[in-house]
CSV table of C-alpha atoms in Angstrom, one decimal:
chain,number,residue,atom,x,y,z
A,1,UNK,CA,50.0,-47.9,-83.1
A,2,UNK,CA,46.4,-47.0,-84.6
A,3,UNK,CA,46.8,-44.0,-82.3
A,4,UNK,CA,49.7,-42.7,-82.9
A,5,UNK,CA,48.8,-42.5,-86.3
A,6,UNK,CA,45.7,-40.7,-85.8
A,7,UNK,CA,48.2,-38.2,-83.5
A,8,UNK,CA,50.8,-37.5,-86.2
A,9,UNK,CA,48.1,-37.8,-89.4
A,10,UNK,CA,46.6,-34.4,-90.1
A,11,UNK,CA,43.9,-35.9,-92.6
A,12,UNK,CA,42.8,-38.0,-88.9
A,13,UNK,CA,43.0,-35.3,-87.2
A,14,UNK,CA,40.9,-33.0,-90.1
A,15,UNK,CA,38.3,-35.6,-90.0
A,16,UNK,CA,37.7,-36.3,-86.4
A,17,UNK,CA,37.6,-32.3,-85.6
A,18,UNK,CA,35.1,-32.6,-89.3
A,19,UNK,CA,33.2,-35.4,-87.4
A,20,UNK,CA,32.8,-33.9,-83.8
A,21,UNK,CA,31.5,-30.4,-85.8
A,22,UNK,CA,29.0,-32.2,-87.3
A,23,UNK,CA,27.9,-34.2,-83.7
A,24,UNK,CA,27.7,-30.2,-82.0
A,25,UNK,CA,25.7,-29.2,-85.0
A,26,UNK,CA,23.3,-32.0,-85.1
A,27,UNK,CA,22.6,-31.6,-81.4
A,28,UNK,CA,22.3,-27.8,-81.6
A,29,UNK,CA,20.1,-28.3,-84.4
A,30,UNK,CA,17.5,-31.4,-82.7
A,31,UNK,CA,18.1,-28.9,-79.4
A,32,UNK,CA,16.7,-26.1,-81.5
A,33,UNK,CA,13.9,-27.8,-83.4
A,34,UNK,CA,13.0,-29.7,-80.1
A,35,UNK,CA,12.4,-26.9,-78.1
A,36,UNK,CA,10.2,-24.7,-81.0
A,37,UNK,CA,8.2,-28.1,-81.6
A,38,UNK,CA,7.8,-28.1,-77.0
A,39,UNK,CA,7.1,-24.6,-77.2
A,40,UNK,CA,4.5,-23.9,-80.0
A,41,UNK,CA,3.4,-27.2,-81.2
A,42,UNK,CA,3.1,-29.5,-78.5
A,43,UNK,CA,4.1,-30.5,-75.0
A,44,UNK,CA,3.3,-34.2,-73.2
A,45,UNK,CA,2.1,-33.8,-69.3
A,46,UNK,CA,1.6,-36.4,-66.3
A,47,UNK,CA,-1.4,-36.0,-64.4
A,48,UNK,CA,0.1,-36.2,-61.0
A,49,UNK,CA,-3.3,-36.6,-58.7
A,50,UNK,CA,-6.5,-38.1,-58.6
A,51,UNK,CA,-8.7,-34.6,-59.3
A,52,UNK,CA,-10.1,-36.0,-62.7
A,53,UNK,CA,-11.7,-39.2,-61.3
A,54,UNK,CA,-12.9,-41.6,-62.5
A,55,UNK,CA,-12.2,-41.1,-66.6
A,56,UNK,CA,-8.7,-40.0,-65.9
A,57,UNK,CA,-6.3,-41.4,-63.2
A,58,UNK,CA,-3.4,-40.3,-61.6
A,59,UNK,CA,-0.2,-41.2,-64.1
A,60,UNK,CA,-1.7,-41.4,-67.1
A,61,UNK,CA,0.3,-38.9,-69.5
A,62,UNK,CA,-1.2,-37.2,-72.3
A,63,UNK,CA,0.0,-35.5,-75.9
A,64,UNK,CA,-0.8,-31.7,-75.6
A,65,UNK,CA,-1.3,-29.1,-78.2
A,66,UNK,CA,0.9,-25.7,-77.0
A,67,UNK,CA,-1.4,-22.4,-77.8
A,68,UNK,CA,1.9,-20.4,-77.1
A,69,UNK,CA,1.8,-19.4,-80.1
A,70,UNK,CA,-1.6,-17.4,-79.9
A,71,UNK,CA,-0.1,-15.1,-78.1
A,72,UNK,CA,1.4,-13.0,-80.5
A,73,UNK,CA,-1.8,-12.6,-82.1
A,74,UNK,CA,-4.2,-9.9,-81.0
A,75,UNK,CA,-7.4,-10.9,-78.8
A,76,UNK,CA,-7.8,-14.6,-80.5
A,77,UNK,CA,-11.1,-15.9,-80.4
A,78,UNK,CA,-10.9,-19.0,-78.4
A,79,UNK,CA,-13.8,-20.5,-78.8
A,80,UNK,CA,-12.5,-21.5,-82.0
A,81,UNK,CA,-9.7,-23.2,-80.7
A,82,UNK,CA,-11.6,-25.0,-77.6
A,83,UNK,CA,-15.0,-26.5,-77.1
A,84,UNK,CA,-16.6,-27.4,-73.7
A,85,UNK,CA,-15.4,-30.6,-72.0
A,86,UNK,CA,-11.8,-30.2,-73.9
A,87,UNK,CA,-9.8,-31.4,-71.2
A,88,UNK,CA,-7.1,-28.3,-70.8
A,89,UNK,CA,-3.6,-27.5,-68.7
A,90,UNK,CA,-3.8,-24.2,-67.0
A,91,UNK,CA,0.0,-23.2,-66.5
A,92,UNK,CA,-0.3,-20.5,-63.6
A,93,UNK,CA,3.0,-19.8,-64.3
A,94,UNK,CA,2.4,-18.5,-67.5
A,95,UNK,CA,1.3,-14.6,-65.8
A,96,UNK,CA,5.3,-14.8,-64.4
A,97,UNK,CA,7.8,-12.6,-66.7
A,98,UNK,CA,11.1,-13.9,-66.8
A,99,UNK,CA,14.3,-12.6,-68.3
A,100,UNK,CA,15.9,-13.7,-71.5
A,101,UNK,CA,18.7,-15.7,-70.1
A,102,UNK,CA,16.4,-17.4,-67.4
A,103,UNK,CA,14.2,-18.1,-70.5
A,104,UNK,CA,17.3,-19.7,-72.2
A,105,UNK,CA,18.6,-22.0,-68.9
A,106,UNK,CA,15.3,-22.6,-68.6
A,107,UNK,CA,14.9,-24.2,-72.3
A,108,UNK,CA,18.1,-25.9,-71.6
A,109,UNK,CA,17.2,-27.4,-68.7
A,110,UNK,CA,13.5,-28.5,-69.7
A,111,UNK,CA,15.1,-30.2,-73.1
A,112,UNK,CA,17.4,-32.3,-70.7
A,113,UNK,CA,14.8,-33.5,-68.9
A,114,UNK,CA,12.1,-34.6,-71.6
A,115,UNK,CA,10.0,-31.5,-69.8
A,116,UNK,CA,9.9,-32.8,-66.3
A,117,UNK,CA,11.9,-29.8,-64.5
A,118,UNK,CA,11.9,-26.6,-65.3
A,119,UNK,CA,13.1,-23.1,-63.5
A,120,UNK,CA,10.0,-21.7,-63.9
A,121,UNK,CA,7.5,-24.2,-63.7
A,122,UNK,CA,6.6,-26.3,-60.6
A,123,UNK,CA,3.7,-29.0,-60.3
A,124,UNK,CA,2.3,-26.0,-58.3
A,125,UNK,CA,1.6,-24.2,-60.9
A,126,UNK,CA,0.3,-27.0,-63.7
A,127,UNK,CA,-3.7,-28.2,-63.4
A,128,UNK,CA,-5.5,-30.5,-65.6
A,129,UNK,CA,-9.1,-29.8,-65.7
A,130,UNK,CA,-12.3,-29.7,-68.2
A,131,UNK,CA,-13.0,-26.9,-69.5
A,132,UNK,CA,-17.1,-25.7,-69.1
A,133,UNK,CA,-17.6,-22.4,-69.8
A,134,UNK,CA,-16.3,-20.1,-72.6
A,135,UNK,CA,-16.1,-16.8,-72.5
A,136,UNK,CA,-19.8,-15.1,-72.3
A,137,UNK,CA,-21.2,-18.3,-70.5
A,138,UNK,CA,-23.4,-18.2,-67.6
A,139,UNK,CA,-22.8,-20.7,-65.2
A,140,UNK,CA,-24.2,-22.0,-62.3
A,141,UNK,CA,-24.1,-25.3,-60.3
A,142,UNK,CA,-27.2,-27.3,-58.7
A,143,UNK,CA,-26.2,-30.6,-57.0
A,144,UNK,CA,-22.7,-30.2,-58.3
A,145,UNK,CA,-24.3,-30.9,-61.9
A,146,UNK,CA,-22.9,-27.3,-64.0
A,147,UNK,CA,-25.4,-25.7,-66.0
A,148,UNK,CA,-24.4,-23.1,-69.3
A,149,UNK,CA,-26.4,-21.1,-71.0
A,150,UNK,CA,-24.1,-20.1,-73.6
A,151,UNK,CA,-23.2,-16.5,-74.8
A,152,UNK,CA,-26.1,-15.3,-77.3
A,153,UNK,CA,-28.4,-18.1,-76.5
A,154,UNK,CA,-31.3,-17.7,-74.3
A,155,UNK,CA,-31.4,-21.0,-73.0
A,156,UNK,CA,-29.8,-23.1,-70.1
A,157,UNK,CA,-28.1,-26.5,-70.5
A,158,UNK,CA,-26.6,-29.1,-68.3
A,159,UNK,CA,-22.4,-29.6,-69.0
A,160,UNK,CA,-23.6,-32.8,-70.8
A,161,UNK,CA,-25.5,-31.4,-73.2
A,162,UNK,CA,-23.0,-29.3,-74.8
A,163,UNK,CA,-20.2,-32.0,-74.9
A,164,UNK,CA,-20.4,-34.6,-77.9
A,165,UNK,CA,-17.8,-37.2,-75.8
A,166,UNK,CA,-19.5,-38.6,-72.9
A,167,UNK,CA,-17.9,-38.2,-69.5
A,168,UNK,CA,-18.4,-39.1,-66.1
A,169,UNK,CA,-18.2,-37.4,-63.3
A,170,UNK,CA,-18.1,-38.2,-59.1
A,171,UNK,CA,-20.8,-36.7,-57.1
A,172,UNK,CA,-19.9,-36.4,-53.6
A,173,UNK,CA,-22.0,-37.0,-50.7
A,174,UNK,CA,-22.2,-33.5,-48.3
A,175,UNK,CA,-23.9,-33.4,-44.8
A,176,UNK,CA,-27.4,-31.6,-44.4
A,177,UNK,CA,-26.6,-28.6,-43.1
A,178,UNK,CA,-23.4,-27.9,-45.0
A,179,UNK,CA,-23.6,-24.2,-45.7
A,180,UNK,CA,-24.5,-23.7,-49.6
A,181,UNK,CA,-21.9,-20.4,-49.8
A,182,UNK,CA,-19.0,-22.7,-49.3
A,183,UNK,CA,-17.1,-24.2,-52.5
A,184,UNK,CA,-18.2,-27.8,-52.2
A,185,UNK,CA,-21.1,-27.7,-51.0
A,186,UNK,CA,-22.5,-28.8,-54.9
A,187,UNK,CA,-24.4,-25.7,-55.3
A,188,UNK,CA,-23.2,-22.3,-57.3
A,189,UNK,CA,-25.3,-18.8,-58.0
A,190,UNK,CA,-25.1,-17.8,-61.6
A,191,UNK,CA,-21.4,-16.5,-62.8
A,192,UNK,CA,-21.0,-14.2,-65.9
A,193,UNK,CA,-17.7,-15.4,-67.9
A,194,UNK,CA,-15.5,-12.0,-68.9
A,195,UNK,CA,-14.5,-12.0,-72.7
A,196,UNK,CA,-11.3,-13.3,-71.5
A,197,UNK,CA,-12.0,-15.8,-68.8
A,198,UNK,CA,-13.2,-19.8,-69.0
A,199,UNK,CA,-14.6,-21.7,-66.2
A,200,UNK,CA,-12.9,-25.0,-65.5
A,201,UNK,CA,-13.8,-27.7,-63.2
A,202,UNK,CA,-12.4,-31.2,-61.7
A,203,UNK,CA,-14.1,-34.4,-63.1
A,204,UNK,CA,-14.0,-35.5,-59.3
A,205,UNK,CA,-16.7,-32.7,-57.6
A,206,UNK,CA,-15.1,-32.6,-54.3
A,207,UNK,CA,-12.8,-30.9,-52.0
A,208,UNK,CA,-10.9,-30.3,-55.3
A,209,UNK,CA,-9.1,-26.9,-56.6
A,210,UNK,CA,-11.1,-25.6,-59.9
A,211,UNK,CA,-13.0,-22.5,-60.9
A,212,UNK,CA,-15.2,-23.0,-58.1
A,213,UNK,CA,-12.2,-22.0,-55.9
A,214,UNK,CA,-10.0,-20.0,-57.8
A,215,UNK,CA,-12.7,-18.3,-59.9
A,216,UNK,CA,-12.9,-17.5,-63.6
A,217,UNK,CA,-9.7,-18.9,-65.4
A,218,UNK,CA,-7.9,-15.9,-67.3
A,219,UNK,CA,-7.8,-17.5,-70.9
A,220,UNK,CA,-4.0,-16.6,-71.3
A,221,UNK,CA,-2.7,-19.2,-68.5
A,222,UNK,CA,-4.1,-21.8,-71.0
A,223,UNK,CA,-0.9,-23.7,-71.9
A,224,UNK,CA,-2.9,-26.2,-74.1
A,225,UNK,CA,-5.5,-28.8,-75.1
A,226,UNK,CA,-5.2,-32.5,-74.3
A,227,UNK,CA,-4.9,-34.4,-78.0
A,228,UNK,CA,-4.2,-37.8,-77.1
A,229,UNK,CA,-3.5,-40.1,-74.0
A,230,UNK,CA,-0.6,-41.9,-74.8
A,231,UNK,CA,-0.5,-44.1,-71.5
A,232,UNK,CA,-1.4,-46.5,-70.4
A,233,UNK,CA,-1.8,-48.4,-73.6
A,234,UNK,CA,-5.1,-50.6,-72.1
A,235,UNK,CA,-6.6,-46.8,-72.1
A,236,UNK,CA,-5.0,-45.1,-74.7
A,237,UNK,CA,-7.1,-42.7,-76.9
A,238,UNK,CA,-8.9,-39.2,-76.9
A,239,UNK,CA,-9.2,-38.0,-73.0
């Protein structure tokens, strides 16, 4: 009977098409604020392996900033916006253009899944690392310990040194005769950091992806700065 009324009532009808308009719009509307707050304010990010040993382990999941937005602003002076041993995402898929509609789908699809898919980013192409060197550093590595003399100073220092939070590290063990121009062998000749480059490295010193591989970081594939890990509770805090 109650629907039958509802069928042949226009006021029903007026206020459940009123009422379904205002469910669209509110979801449009959390869609749209949603996405801006992902895109330019923040974005939250699993660490998926065991590369940042032994302060950070693999599934703990972090609050970052977004520095999106910096990219509309001409040559931003990043050293203003991170300090050595910030732990940072480097988004590799940030050098990628993509089209406005895969852009949109690609929103769409991201919102859906609270950030865990996307069409344009894999796991591939997201790293967690610490930042060491800003740009104008020297670096160079001695018994996988990084040294920095930073740009304008005339003086070396170990990575400790310049960080205020304390952080370990794990030292690997190499044979003897491990040949010193390979990657992980612990032991780096001095690198001059470009205006627009960082130097990141893995908390875990071995056979692990970083600067020491891939080079100098390009400071635009910076996707963001970790603020706060969120999980596990026991070990919740500033990374």
């Amino acid at each position: 009977m109650f629907d039958k009324w509802r069928k042949y009532s226009y006021a029903a009808q007026k206020t459940q098409r009123h009422r379904i308009r205002w469910i669209a719009i509110w979801i449009i509307s959390f869609f749209l604020v949603y996405t801006i707050l992902t895109s330019l304010v923040f974005s939250i990010k699993v660490l998926e392996n065991d590369t940042m040993l032994p302060g950070l382990q693999k599934g703990d999941r972090f609050i970052f900033s977004s520095y999106q937005i910096y990219k509309f602003i001409p040559a931003p002076d990043i050293s203003s916006l991170l300090h050595r041993g910030n732990i940072i995402l480097i988004d590799k898929s940030l050098g990628k253009k993509q089209g406005f509609l895969n852009a949109a789908l690609d929103g769409i699809l991201r919102f859906f899944t609270a950030q865990r898919v996307s069409l344009n980013r894999t796991e591939d192409s997201l790293f967690i690392k610490r930042l060491i060197g800003l740009p104008g550093d020297e670096i160079s590595m001695t018994n996988f310990v990084i040294r920095v003399k930073p740009k304008g100073q005339n003086f070396y220092f170990t990575e400790f040194e310049l960080w205020d939070r304390p952080y370990e590290s794990i030292i690997p063990s190499v044979p003897a005769l491990w040949d010193e121009t390979l990657p992980f062998s612990g032991n780096m000749e001095t690198v001059t950091l470009g205006e627009d480059e960082v130097f990141v490295l893995s908390d875990d010193r071995s056979n692990t992806n970083d600067s020491r591989t891939w080079g100098p970081v390009p400071v635009s594939l910076i996707s963001g700065k970790a603020l706060f890990r969120y999980w596990p509770f026991t070990r919740a805090g500033i990374p």
